[in-house]
């Protein structure tokens, strides 16, 4: 089945990207060599620390699939068609005592591709299918945009780390009332989870431009109800700081208009009470408590948008930051790091008086020299570690390319090639100190120079120019030396170490090169799968915990992490919804819940 139609610009981009990055493309597409001469050599430092990974739970098969546009047969078990696993991400994860609470998101890669890259051409390969408007659900609900045809109701679970029992709690919500059932079925996924004072909160963007929250009693497991917030459009993370629970939200479709930080003022009897304590120009992504303040990363667009307007999808440039003006060369909503007032100023904790007292301490335009590419960056996970704040960047695959081709359309094929090659970015990892008069930001992994487009160069024909970023990386190249690391998804501190969970999109990119091929031979497999890194101190480079998906190379991302002492519990992102054959030599698709435990080597 031919999936790349030469008539569409996106297919050209995809095909060219395949040639440039994976084929014998120009050297500029290759990662910068690390200090030892090999790409990423410094990043791969292995100390005396080893880790043991245990699979605790796995997404169950939940549908039967024959072909694009054909109704789903009964099952599972599947008499007709093949087994399919729709639930792809452990999107929200929180821990209360010895119980993990988590919620899932289904077919998120289809939603991302449809929403961020405006792709609604059905796709099927050996790994996954995205049916878009051809799905049975879309055909039976003509009012549903094609981008949402692969949506499925998210699932809710608890996992008891002592008894090792998983309990699904989806049906408790469905049975509570028609309103609760409808609210869950119209939630794009459970993107955020947190708990405080005996209440677990699950949240996710709804299929409109609203936000749904679900509450449970953390002690008894009882469902406490749900609520829709029409004024918010997205949510990603919760944080407990100085004994209070906070969350960051976005306003508008998928949170793309602006952002807020909310302080939870609820209880078991009234779980849905919040106070707005920050007004931000872009949606809040992750939050960290650091030196008596809260720091927040922001993002203009989003990776799994559910945004549409009545007139259909918004234009590709609608969710990039405002154009710069002479007065303000840095648009306020470009991705950045924001610092709260001291939690003790009006405190304990932040309140509404603090909402307009936040400061942006860093922006992606401080690093990225190309203003169009900069506007497609997000910032992701951040953490306070040994007196420093750490954070990393986020890059939706091909989004910067798509936007750049829209803003500056090349005149010929070479121009397209140049745009594709010069708009690719792997993650940058930064560290900063912002207290007092001495503010310093270090680039740990990244690029000393990056290509920036000068539209006036070349007598107005435009030209890509190698441009200094203003930083020299302390430890190594972008992406820890892997050009396919595109998200810094989560950072946590456990056992005195800082863990950095990423997304590696090489397995997705492989499809662009050999759409119908089986997975690569065994000797190529190690390139695939999520990369997890650990900093064991503030004075040494990161060490690779695992670069092959933590036991399953179809896990393309470490999506969520929570800590219990020196143990890290991990929820993965794995949207390979057709990889369900237990008899072949390919691992299975669908989310995984993992336990990561450090093991020390004893030298004899």
Coordinates of N, CA, C and O in Angstrom, one line a residue, residues 24-149:
X24 N 22.4 8.7 2.9 CA 23.7 9.3 2.8 C 23.5 10.8 2.5 O 23.9 11.3 1.5
X25 N 22.8 11.4 3.4 CA 22.6 12.8 3.2 C 23.8 13.7 3.5 O 24.8 13.2 3.9
X26 N 23.7 15.0 3.4 CA 24.8 15.9 3.7 C 25.3 15.7 5.1 O 24.5 15.4 6.0
X27 N 26.5 16.0 5.3 CA 27.1 15.8 6.6 C 26.5 16.7 7.7 O 26.5 16.4 8.8
X28 N 25.9 17.8 7.2 CA 25.3 18.7 8.2 C 24.2 18.1 9.0 O 23.9 18.5 10.1
X29 N 23.6 17.0 8.4 CA 22.5 16.4 9.1 C 23.0 15.5 10.2 O 22.2 15.1 11.1
X30 N 24.3 15.2 10.2 CA 24.8 14.2 11.2 C 25.0 15.0 12.5 O 25.2 16.2 12.5
X31 N 25.0 14.3 13.6 CA 25.3 15.0 14.9 C 26.7 15.4 15.0 O 27.6 14.8 14.4
X32 N 26.9 16.5 15.8 CA 28.3 16.9 16.0 C 29.1 15.9 16.8 O 28.5 15.2 17.6
X33 N 30.3 15.7 16.4 CA 31.1 14.7 17.1 C 31.3 15.1 18.6 O 31.5 16.2 18.9
X34 N 31.3 14.1 19.5 CA 31.5 14.3 20.9 C 33.0 14.5 21.2 O 33.8 14.4 20.3
X35 N 33.3 14.8 22.4 CA 34.7 15.0 22.8 C 35.7 13.9 22.4 O 36.9 14.2 22.1
X36 N 35.2 12.7 22.4 CA 36.1 11.6 22.1 C 36.1 11.3 20.6 O 36.7 10.3 20.2
X37 N 35.5 12.1 19.8 CA 35.5 12.0 18.3 C 34.3 11.2 17.8 O 34.0 11.3 16.7
X38 N 33.7 10.4 18.7 CA 32.5 9.7 18.3 C 31.2 10.4 18.7 O 31.2 11.0 19.8
X39 N 30.2 10.4 17.8 CA 29.0 11.1 18.2 C 28.5 10.6 19.5 O 28.2 9.5 19.7
X40 N 28.3 11.5 20.4 CA 27.6 11.2 21.7 C 28.5 10.3 22.6 O 28.0 9.8 23.6
X41 N 29.8 10.3 22.3 CA 30.6 9.4 23.2 C 30.6 9.8 24.6 O 30.5 9.0 25.5
X42 N 30.6 11.1 24.9 CA 30.6 11.6 26.3 C 29.3 11.3 27.0 O 29.3 11.0 28.2
X43 N 28.2 11.3 26.2 CA 26.9 11.1 26.8 C 26.8 9.6 27.3 O 26.1 9.3 28.2
X44 N 27.5 8.7 26.6 CA 27.3 7.3 26.9 C 28.1 6.8 28.1 O 28.3 5.6 28.3
X45 N 28.7 7.7 28.9 CA 29.5 7.4 30.0 C 28.7 6.4 31.0 O 27.6 6.8 31.4
X46 N 29.3 5.3 31.3 CA 28.7 4.4 32.3 C 29.5 4.4 33.5 O 30.7 4.0 33.5
X47 N 28.9 4.8 34.6 CA 29.7 4.8 35.9 C 29.6 3.4 36.5 O 29.3 2.4 35.8
X48 N 29.7 3.3 37.8 CA 29.6 2.0 38.4 C 28.1 1.6 38.7 O 27.8 0.6 39.2
X49 N 27.2 2.5 38.2 CA 25.8 2.3 38.5 C 25.1 1.5 37.4 O 25.3 1.8 36.2
X50 N 24.4 0.5 37.8 CA 23.5 -0.3 36.9 C 22.1 -0.2 37.4 O 21.9 0.0 38.6
X51 N 21.2 -0.5 36.5 CA 19.8 -0.5 36.9 C 19.1 -1.7 36.5 O 19.4 -2.4 35.5
X52 N 18.1 -2.1 37.3 CA 17.3 -3.3 37.0 C 15.9 -2.7 36.6 O 15.3 -1.9 37.3
X53 N 15.4 -3.2 35.4 CA 14.1 -2.8 35.0 C 13.1 -3.9 35.1 O 13.4 -5.0 34.6
X54 N 11.9 -3.7 35.7 CA 10.9 -4.7 35.9 C 9.6 -4.2 35.2 O 9.2 -3.1 35.5
X55 N 9.0 -5.1 34.3 CA 7.8 -4.7 33.7 C 6.6 -5.1 34.7 O 6.5 -6.2 35.1
X56 N 5.9 -4.0 35.1 CA 4.8 -4.2 36.1 C 3.5 -4.5 35.4 O 2.6 -5.2 35.9
X57 N 3.2 -3.7 34.3 CA 1.9 -3.8 33.7 C 2.0 -3.4 32.2 O 3.0 -2.7 31.8
X58 N 1.1 -3.8 31.4 CA 1.2 -3.6 30.0 C -0.2 -3.4 29.4 O -1.2 -4.0 29.9
X59 N -0.4 -2.5 28.4 CA -1.7 -2.2 27.8 C -2.3 -3.5 27.2 O -1.6 -4.2 26.5
X60 N -3.5 -3.8 27.6 CA -4.2 -5.0 27.0 C -4.7 -4.7 25.6 O -5.1 -3.6 25.2
X61 N -4.8 -5.8 24.8 CA -5.5 -5.7 23.5 C -6.9 -5.3 23.7 O -7.5 -5.8 24.7
X62 N -7.4 -4.4 22.9 CA -8.8 -3.8 23.2 C -9.7 -3.7 22.0 O -10.8 -3.2 22.1
X63 N -9.2 -4.2 20.8 CA -10.0 -4.0 19.6 C -9.6 -5.1 18.6 O -8.5 -5.6 18.7
X64 N -10.4 -5.3 17.6 CA -10.0 -6.2 16.4 C -10.1 -5.3 15.2 O -10.9 -4.5 15.0
X65 N -9.1 -5.5 14.3 CA -8.9 -4.6 13.1 C -8.7 -5.5 11.9 O -7.9 -6.4 11.8
X66 N -9.5 -5.1 10.8 CA -9.4 -5.8 9.5 C -8.6 -5.0 8.5 O -7.6 -5.4 8.0
X67 N -9.1 -3.8 8.3 CA -8.4 -2.9 7.4 C -9.0 -1.5 7.5 O -10.1 -1.3 8.1
X68 N -8.3 -0.5 7.0 CA -8.8 0.9 7.1 C -10.2 1.0 6.5 O -10.5 0.5 5.4
X69 N -11.1 1.6 7.3 CA -12.4 1.9 6.8 C -13.4 0.7 6.9 O -14.6 0.8 6.5
X70 N -13.0 -0.4 7.5 CA -13.8 -1.5 7.7 C -14.2 -1.6 9.2 O -13.4 -1.4 10.1
X71 N -15.5 -1.9 9.4 CA -16.0 -1.9 10.8 C -15.2 -3.0 11.6 O -14.8 -4.0 11.1
X72 N -15.1 -2.7 12.9 CA -14.3 -3.6 13.8 C -15.1 -4.8 14.1 O -16.2 -4.7 14.6
X73 N -14.5 -6.0 13.9 CA -15.2 -7.2 14.2 C -15.3 -7.4 15.8 O -14.6 -6.7 16.5
X74 N -16.1 -8.3 16.2 CA -16.3 -8.6 17.6 C -14.9 -9.0 18.2 O -14.1 -9.6 17.5
X75 N -14.8 -8.8 19.5 CA -13.6 -9.2 20.3 C -12.9 -8.1 20.9 O -13.5 -6.9 20.8
X76 N -11.8 -8.3 21.5 CA -11.0 -9.5 21.6 C -11.6 -10.5 22.5 O -12.4 -10.2 23.3
X77 N -11.3 -11.8 22.3 CA -10.4 -12.4 21.2 C -11.0 -12.2 19.8 O -12.2 -12.2 19.7
X78 N -10.1 -12.1 18.8 CA -10.5 -11.7 17.5 C -10.6 -13.0 16.6 O -9.6 -13.6 16.2
X79 N -11.9 -13.3 16.2 CA -12.1 -14.3 15.3 C -11.7 -13.9 13.9 O -11.1 -14.6 13.1
X80 N -12.0 -12.6 13.6 CA -11.7 -12.0 12.3 C -10.7 -10.8 12.6 O -10.7 -10.2 13.6
X81 N -9.9 -10.6 11.5 CA -8.9 -9.5 11.6 C -7.8 -9.8 12.6 O -7.6 -11.0 12.9
X82 N -7.1 -8.7 13.1 CA -6.0 -8.9 14.0 C -6.3 -8.2 15.3 O -7.0 -7.2 15.3
X83 N -5.6 -8.6 16.3 CA -5.7 -7.9 17.6 C -5.1 -6.5 17.5 O -4.0 -6.3 16.8
X84 N -5.7 -5.5 18.2 CA -5.2 -4.1 18.1 C -5.1 -3.6 19.6 O -6.0 -3.9 20.4
X85 N -4.1 -2.8 19.9 CA -4.0 -2.2 21.2 C -3.9 -0.7 21.0 O -3.0 -0.1 20.5
X86 N -5.0 0.0 21.4 CA -5.2 1.4 21.1 C -4.5 2.3 22.2 O -4.1 3.4 21.9
X87 N -4.5 1.8 23.4 CA -4.0 2.7 24.5 C -2.5 2.7 24.4 O -1.8 1.7 24.7
X88 N -1.9 3.9 24.1 CA -0.5 4.0 23.8 C 0.4 4.6 24.8 O 1.6 4.3 24.9
X89 N -0.1 5.6 25.6 CA 0.7 6.3 26.6 C 0.2 6.1 28.0 O -1.0 6.2 28.2
X90 N 1.1 5.9 28.9 CA 0.8 6.2 30.3 C 1.0 7.7 30.4 O 2.1 8.2 30.6
X91 N -0.1 8.5 30.2 CA 0.1 9.9 30.0 C 0.1 10.7 31.3 O 0.8 11.7 31.5
X92 N -0.6 10.2 32.3 CA -0.6 10.8 33.7 C -0.3 9.7 34.7 O -0.9 8.7 34.7
X93 N 0.6 10.0 35.6 CA 1.0 9.0 36.6 C 1.3 9.7 38.0 O 2.0 10.8 38.0
X94 N 0.8 9.2 39.1 CA 1.1 9.8 40.4 C 1.1 8.6 41.4 O 0.6 7.5 41.2
X95 N 1.8 8.9 42.5 CA 1.9 7.8 43.5 C 1.4 8.3 44.9 O 1.7 9.4 45.3
X96 N 0.5 7.5 45.5 CA 0.1 7.8 46.9 C 0.4 6.5 47.7 O -0.2 5.5 47.5
X97 N 1.3 6.7 48.6 CA 1.8 5.5 49.4 C 2.2 4.4 48.5 O 3.1 4.7 47.6
X98 N 1.7 3.2 48.6 CA 2.2 2.1 47.8 C 1.3 1.9 46.6 O 1.2 0.8 46.0
X99 N 0.5 2.9 46.2 CA -0.4 2.7 45.1 C 0.0 3.7 44.0 O 0.1 4.9 44.3
X100 N 0.2 3.2 42.8 CA 0.4 4.1 41.6 C -1.0 4.3 41.0 O -1.7 3.3 40.7
X101 N -1.4 5.5 40.7 CA -2.6 5.9 40.0 C -2.2 6.4 38.6 O -1.3 7.3 38.5
X102 N -2.8 5.9 37.5 CA -2.4 6.4 36.2 C -3.5 6.3 35.2 O -4.5 5.5 35.4
X103 N -3.4 7.2 34.2 CA -4.4 7.2 33.2 C -3.7 7.2 31.8 O -2.6 7.6 31.7
X104 N -4.4 6.8 30.8 CA -3.8 6.5 29.5 C -4.3 7.5 28.4 O -5.3 8.2 28.6
X105 N -3.6 7.5 27.3 CA -4.0 8.2 26.1 C -3.9 7.2 24.9 O -3.0 6.4 24.9
X106 N -4.9 7.2 24.0 CA -5.0 6.3 22.9 C -4.5 6.9 21.6 O -4.8 8.0 21.3
X107 N -3.7 6.1 20.9 CA -3.3 6.5 19.5 C -2.8 8.0 19.4 O -3.2 8.7 18.5
X108 N -2.0 8.3 20.4 CA -1.5 9.7 20.5 C -0.7 10.1 19.3 O -0.8 11.3 18.8
X109 N 0.0 9.2 18.7 CA 0.8 9.6 17.5 C -0.1 10.0 16.3 O 0.2 10.9 15.5
X110 N -1.3 9.3 16.2 CA -2.3 9.7 15.2 C -2.8 11.1 15.4 O -3.0 11.9 14.5
X111 N -3.1 11.4 16.7 CA -3.7 12.7 17.1 C -2.6 13.8 16.8 O -2.9 14.9 16.3
X112 N -1.3 13.5 17.1 CA -0.3 14.5 16.9 C -0.1 14.8 15.5 O 0.0 15.9 15.0
X113 N 0.0 13.7 14.7 CA 0.2 13.9 13.2 C -0.9 14.6 12.6 O -0.7 15.5 11.8
X114 N -2.2 14.3 13.0 CA -3.3 14.9 12.5 C -3.4 16.4 12.8 O -3.7 17.2 12.0
X115 N -3.0 16.6 14.1 CA -3.2 18.0 14.6 C -2.1 18.9 14.3 O -2.3 20.1 14.0
X116 N -0.8 18.4 14.6 CA 0.3 19.3 14.4 C 0.8 19.4 13.0 O 1.3 20.4 12.6
X117 N 0.7 18.3 12.3 CA 1.2 18.2 10.9 C 0.1 18.3 9.9 O 0.3 18.1 8.7
X118 N -1.2 18.4 10.4 CA -2.3 18.5 9.5 C -2.4 17.3 8.5 O -2.8 17.4 7.4
X119 N -2.0 16.1 9.0 CA -2.0 15.0 8.1 C -3.3 14.1 8.5 O -3.4 13.7 9.6
X120 N -4.2 13.9 7.5 CA -5.3 13.1 7.8 C -5.5 12.0 6.7 O -6.6 11.5 6.5
X121 N -4.4 11.7 6.0 CA -4.4 10.6 5.0 C -4.2 9.3 5.8 O -3.2 9.2 6.5
X122 N -5.2 8.4 5.8 CA -5.0 7.2 6.5 C -3.7 6.5 6.2 O -3.2 6.5 5.1
X123 N -3.1 5.9 7.3 CA -1.8 5.3 7.2 C -1.8 3.9 7.8 O -2.4 3.8 8.9
X124 N -1.3 2.9 7.1 CA -1.2 1.6 7.8 C 0.2 1.0 7.4 O 0.6 1.0 6.2
X125 N 0.8 0.4 8.4 CA 2.1 -0.3 8.1 C 2.1 -1.5 9.1 O 1.1 -1.7 9.8
X126 N 3.2 -2.2 9.2 CA 3.2 -3.4 10.1 C 3.2 -3.0 11.5 O 2.8 -3.8 12.4
X127 N 3.5 -1.7 11.9 CA 3.5 -1.3 13.3 C 2.3 -0.7 13.8 O 1.8 -0.9 14.9
X128 N 1.7 0.2 13.0 CA 0.5 1.0 13.4 C -0.4 1.4 12.3 O 0.0 1.3 11.1
X129 N -1.6 1.7 12.7 CA -2.6 2.2 11.7 C -3.2 3.5 12.3 O -3.4 3.6 13.5
X130 N -3.3 4.5 11.5 CA -4.1 5.7 11.8 C -5.2 5.8 10.7 O -4.9 6.0 9.5
X131 N -6.4 5.7 11.2 CA -7.5 5.7 10.2 C -8.1 7.0 9.9 O -8.7 7.2 8.9
X132 N -7.9 8.0 10.8 CA -8.5 9.3 10.7 C -9.9 9.3 10.4 O -10.7 8.6 11.0
X133 N -10.3 10.0 9.3 CA -11.8 10.1 9.0 C -12.4 8.8 8.5 O -13.6 8.7 8.3
X134 N -11.6 7.8 8.2 CA -12.1 6.5 7.7 C -12.4 5.5 8.8 O -13.0 4.4 8.6
X135 N -12.1 5.9 10.1 CA -12.4 4.9 11.2 C -13.9 4.8 11.3 O -14.7 5.6 11.0
X136 N -14.3 3.6 11.9 CA -15.7 3.3 12.2 C -16.3 4.5 13.0 O -17.4 4.9 12.8
X137 N -15.5 4.9 14.0 CA -16.0 6.0 14.9 C -16.3 7.3 14.1 O -17.3 7.9 14.3
X138 N -15.4 7.6 13.3 CA -15.5 8.9 12.5 C -16.7 8.8 11.5 O -17.4 9.7 11.3
X139 N -16.8 7.6 10.9 CA -17.9 7.4 9.9 C -19.3 7.5 10.6 O -20.2 7.9 10.0
X140 N -19.3 7.0 11.8 CA -20.6 7.0 12.5 C -20.9 8.3 13.2 O -22.0 8.6 13.7
X141 N -19.9 9.2 13.3 CA -20.0 10.5 14.0 C -19.5 11.5 13.0 O -18.4 12.0 13.2
X142 N -20.3 11.9 12.0 CA -19.7 12.8 10.9 C -19.3 14.1 11.5 O -18.5 14.8 10.8
X143 N -19.8 14.5 12.6 CA -19.4 15.8 13.2 C -18.0 15.8 13.8 O -17.4 16.8 14.1
X144 N -17.4 14.6 14.0 CA -16.1 14.4 14.5 C -15.1 14.8 13.5 O -15.1 14.2 12.4
X145 N -14.1 15.7 13.8 CA -13.1 16.0 12.8 C -12.3 14.7 12.4 O -12.1 13.9 13.3
X146 N -11.8 14.7 11.2 CA -11.0 13.5 10.8 C -9.8 13.3 11.7 O -9.3 12.2 11.9
X147 N -9.2 14.4 12.2 CA -8.0 14.3 13.1 C -8.3 13.5 14.3 O -7.4 13.0 14.9
X148 N -9.6 13.3 14.7 CA -9.9 12.6 15.9 C -10.5 11.3 15.7 O -11.0 10.6 16.6
X149 N -10.4 10.8 14.5 CA -11.0 9.5 14.2 C -10.4 8.3 14.9 O -11.0 7.3 15.1

